[in-house]
PDB file of C-alpha atoms in Angstrom:
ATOM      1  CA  UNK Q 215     -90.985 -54.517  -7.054  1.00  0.00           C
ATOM      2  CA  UNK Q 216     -93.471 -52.237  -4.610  1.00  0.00           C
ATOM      3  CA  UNK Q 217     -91.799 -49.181  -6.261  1.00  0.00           C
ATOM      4  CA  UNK Q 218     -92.157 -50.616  -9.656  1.00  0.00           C
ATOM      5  CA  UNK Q 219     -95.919 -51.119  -9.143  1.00  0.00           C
ATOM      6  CA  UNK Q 220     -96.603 -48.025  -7.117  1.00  0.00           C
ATOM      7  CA  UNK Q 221     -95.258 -45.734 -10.158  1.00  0.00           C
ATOM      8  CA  UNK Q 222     -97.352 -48.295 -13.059  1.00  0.00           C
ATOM      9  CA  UNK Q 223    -100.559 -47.575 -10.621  1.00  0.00           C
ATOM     10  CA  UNK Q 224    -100.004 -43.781 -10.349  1.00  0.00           C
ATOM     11  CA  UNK Q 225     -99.315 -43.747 -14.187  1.00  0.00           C
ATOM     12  CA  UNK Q 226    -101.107 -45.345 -16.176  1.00  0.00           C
ATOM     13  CA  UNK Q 227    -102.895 -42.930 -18.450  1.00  0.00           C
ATOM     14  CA  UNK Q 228    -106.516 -42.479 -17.769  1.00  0.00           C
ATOM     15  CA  UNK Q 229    -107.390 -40.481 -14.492  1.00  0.00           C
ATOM     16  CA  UNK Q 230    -110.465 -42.928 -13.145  1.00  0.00           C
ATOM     17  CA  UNK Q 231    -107.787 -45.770 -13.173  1.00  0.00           C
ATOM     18  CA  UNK Q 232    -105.054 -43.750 -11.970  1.00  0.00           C
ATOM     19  CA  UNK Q 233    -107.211 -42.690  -9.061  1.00  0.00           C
ATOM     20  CA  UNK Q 234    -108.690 -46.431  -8.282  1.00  0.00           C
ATOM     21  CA  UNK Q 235    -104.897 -47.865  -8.128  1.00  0.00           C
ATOM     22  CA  UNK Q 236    -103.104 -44.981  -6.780  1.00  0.00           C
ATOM     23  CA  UNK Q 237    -105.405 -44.791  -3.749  1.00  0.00           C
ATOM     24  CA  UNK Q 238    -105.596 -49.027  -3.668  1.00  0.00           C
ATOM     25  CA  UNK Q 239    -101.817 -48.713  -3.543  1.00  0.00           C
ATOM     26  CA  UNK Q 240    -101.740 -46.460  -0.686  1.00  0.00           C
ATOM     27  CA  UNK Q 241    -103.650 -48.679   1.256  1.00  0.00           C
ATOM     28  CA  UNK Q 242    -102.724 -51.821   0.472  1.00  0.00           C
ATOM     29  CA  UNK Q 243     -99.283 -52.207  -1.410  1.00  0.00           C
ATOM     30  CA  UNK Q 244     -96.637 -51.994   1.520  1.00  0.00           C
ATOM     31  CA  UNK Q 245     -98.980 -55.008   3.420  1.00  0.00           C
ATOM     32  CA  UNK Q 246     -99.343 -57.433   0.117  1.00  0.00           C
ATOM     33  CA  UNK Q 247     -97.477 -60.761   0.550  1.00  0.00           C
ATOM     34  CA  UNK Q 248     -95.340 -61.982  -2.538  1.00  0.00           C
ATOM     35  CA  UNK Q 249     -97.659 -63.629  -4.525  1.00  0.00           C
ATOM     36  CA  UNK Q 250    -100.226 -61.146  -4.308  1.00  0.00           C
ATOM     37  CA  UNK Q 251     -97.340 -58.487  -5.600  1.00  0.00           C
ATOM     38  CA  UNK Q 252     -96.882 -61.330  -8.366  1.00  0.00           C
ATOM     39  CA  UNK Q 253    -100.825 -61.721  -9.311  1.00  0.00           C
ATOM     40  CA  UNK Q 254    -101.058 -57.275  -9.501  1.00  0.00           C
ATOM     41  CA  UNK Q 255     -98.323 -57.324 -11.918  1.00  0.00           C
ATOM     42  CA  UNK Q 256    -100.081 -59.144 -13.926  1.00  0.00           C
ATOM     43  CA  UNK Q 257    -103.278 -57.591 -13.190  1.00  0.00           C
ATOM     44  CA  UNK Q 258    -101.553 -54.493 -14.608  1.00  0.00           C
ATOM     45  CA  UNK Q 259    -100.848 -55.811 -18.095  1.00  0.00           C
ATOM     46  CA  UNK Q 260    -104.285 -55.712 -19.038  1.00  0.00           C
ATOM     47  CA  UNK Q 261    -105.522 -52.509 -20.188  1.00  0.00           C
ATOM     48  CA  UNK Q 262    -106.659 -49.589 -18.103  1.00  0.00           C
ATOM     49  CA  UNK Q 263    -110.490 -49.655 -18.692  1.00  0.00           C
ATOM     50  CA  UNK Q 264    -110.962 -52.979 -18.723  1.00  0.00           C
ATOM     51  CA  UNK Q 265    -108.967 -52.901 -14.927  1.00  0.00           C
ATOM     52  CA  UNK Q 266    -111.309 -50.242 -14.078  1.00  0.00           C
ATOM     53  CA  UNK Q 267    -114.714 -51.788 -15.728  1.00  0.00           C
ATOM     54  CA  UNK Q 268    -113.760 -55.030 -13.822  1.00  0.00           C
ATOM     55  CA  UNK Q 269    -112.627 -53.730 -10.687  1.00  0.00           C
ATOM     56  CA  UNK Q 270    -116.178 -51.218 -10.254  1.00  0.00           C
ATOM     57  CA  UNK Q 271    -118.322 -54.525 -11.283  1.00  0.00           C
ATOM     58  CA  UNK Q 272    -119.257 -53.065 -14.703  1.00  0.00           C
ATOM     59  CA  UNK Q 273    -117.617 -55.899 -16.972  1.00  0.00           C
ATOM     60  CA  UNK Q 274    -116.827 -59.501 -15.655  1.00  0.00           C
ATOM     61  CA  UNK Q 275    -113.440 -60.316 -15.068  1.00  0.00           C
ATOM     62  CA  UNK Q 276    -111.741 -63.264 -17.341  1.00  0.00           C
ATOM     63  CA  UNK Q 277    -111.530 -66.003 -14.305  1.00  0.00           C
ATOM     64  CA  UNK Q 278    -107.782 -65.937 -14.323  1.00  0.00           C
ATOM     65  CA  UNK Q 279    -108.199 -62.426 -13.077  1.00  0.00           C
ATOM     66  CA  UNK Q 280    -111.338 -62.846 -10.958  1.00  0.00           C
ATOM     67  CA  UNK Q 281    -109.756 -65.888  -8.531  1.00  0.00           C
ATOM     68  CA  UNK Q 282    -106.765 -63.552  -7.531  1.00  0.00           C
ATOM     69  CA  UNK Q 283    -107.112 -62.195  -3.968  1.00  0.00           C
ATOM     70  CA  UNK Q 284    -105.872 -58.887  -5.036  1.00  0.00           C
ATOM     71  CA  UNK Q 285    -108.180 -58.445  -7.028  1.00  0.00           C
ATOM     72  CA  UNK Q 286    -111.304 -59.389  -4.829  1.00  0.00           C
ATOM     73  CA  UNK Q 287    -109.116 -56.701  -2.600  1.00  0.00           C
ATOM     74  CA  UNK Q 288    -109.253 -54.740  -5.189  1.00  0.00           C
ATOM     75  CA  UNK Q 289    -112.716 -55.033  -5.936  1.00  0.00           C
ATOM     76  CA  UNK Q 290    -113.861 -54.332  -2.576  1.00  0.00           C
ATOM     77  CA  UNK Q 291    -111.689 -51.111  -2.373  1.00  0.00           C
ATOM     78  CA  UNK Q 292    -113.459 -49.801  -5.370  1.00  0.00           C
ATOM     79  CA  UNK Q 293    -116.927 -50.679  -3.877  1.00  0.00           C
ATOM     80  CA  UNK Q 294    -115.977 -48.389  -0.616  1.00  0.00           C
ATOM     81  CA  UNK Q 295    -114.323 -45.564  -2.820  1.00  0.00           C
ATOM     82  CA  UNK Q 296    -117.426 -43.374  -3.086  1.00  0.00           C
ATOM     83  CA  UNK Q 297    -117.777 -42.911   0.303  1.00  0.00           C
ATOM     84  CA  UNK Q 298    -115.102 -40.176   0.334  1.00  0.00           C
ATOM     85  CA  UNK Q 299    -113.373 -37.422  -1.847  1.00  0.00           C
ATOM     86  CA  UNK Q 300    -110.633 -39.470  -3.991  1.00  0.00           C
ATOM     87  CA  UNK Q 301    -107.342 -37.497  -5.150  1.00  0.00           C
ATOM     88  CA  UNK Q 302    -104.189 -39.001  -5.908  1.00  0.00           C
ATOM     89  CA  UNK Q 303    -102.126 -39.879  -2.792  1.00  0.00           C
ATOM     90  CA  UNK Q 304     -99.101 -38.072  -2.286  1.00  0.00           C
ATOM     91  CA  UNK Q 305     -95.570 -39.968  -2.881  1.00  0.00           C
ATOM     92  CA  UNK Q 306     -93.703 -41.115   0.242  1.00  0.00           C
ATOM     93  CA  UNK Q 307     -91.137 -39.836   1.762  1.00  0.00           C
ATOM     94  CA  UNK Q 308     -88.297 -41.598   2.743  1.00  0.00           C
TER      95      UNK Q 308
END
């Protein structure tokens, strides 16, 4: 499931979500428990600006989406991301 979700944050079509996610996932996805995996899945069914508008505080979240701890996660990773230079994250090696 971690490399379904890592490719569907690197790819999903518009380059200010691809960046939030991508860099999100590099931080966060290999430490998410279960049902946190569970809650960003569906988190990623909704479309890419609204993920983006919601996640940078723009547009309120629907509360289904705004009670999930990976989004608050979320959330707060966008709030921190203009402190630095963002570019997507390379790919892991294994």
């Amino acid at each position: 499931m971690r490399r379904r979700l890592l490719y569907q944050m690197r790819k999903r079509g518009i380059l200010e979500t691809d960046l939030l996610l991508s860099s999100f996932a590099a931080r966060h996805l290999a430490d998410l428990p279960r049902a946190d995996l569970d809650d960003l899945d569906a988190l990623l069914a909704n479309v890419d600006w609204d993920i983006f508008h919601w996640a940078s505080g723009k547009t309120a979240p629907p509360p289904e989406i705004a009670h999930m701890p990976v989004f608050q996660k979320l959330r707060d990773h966008a709030a921190r991301r203009g402190a630095s230079i963002v570019r997507m994250p390379d790919l892991p090696t294994e």
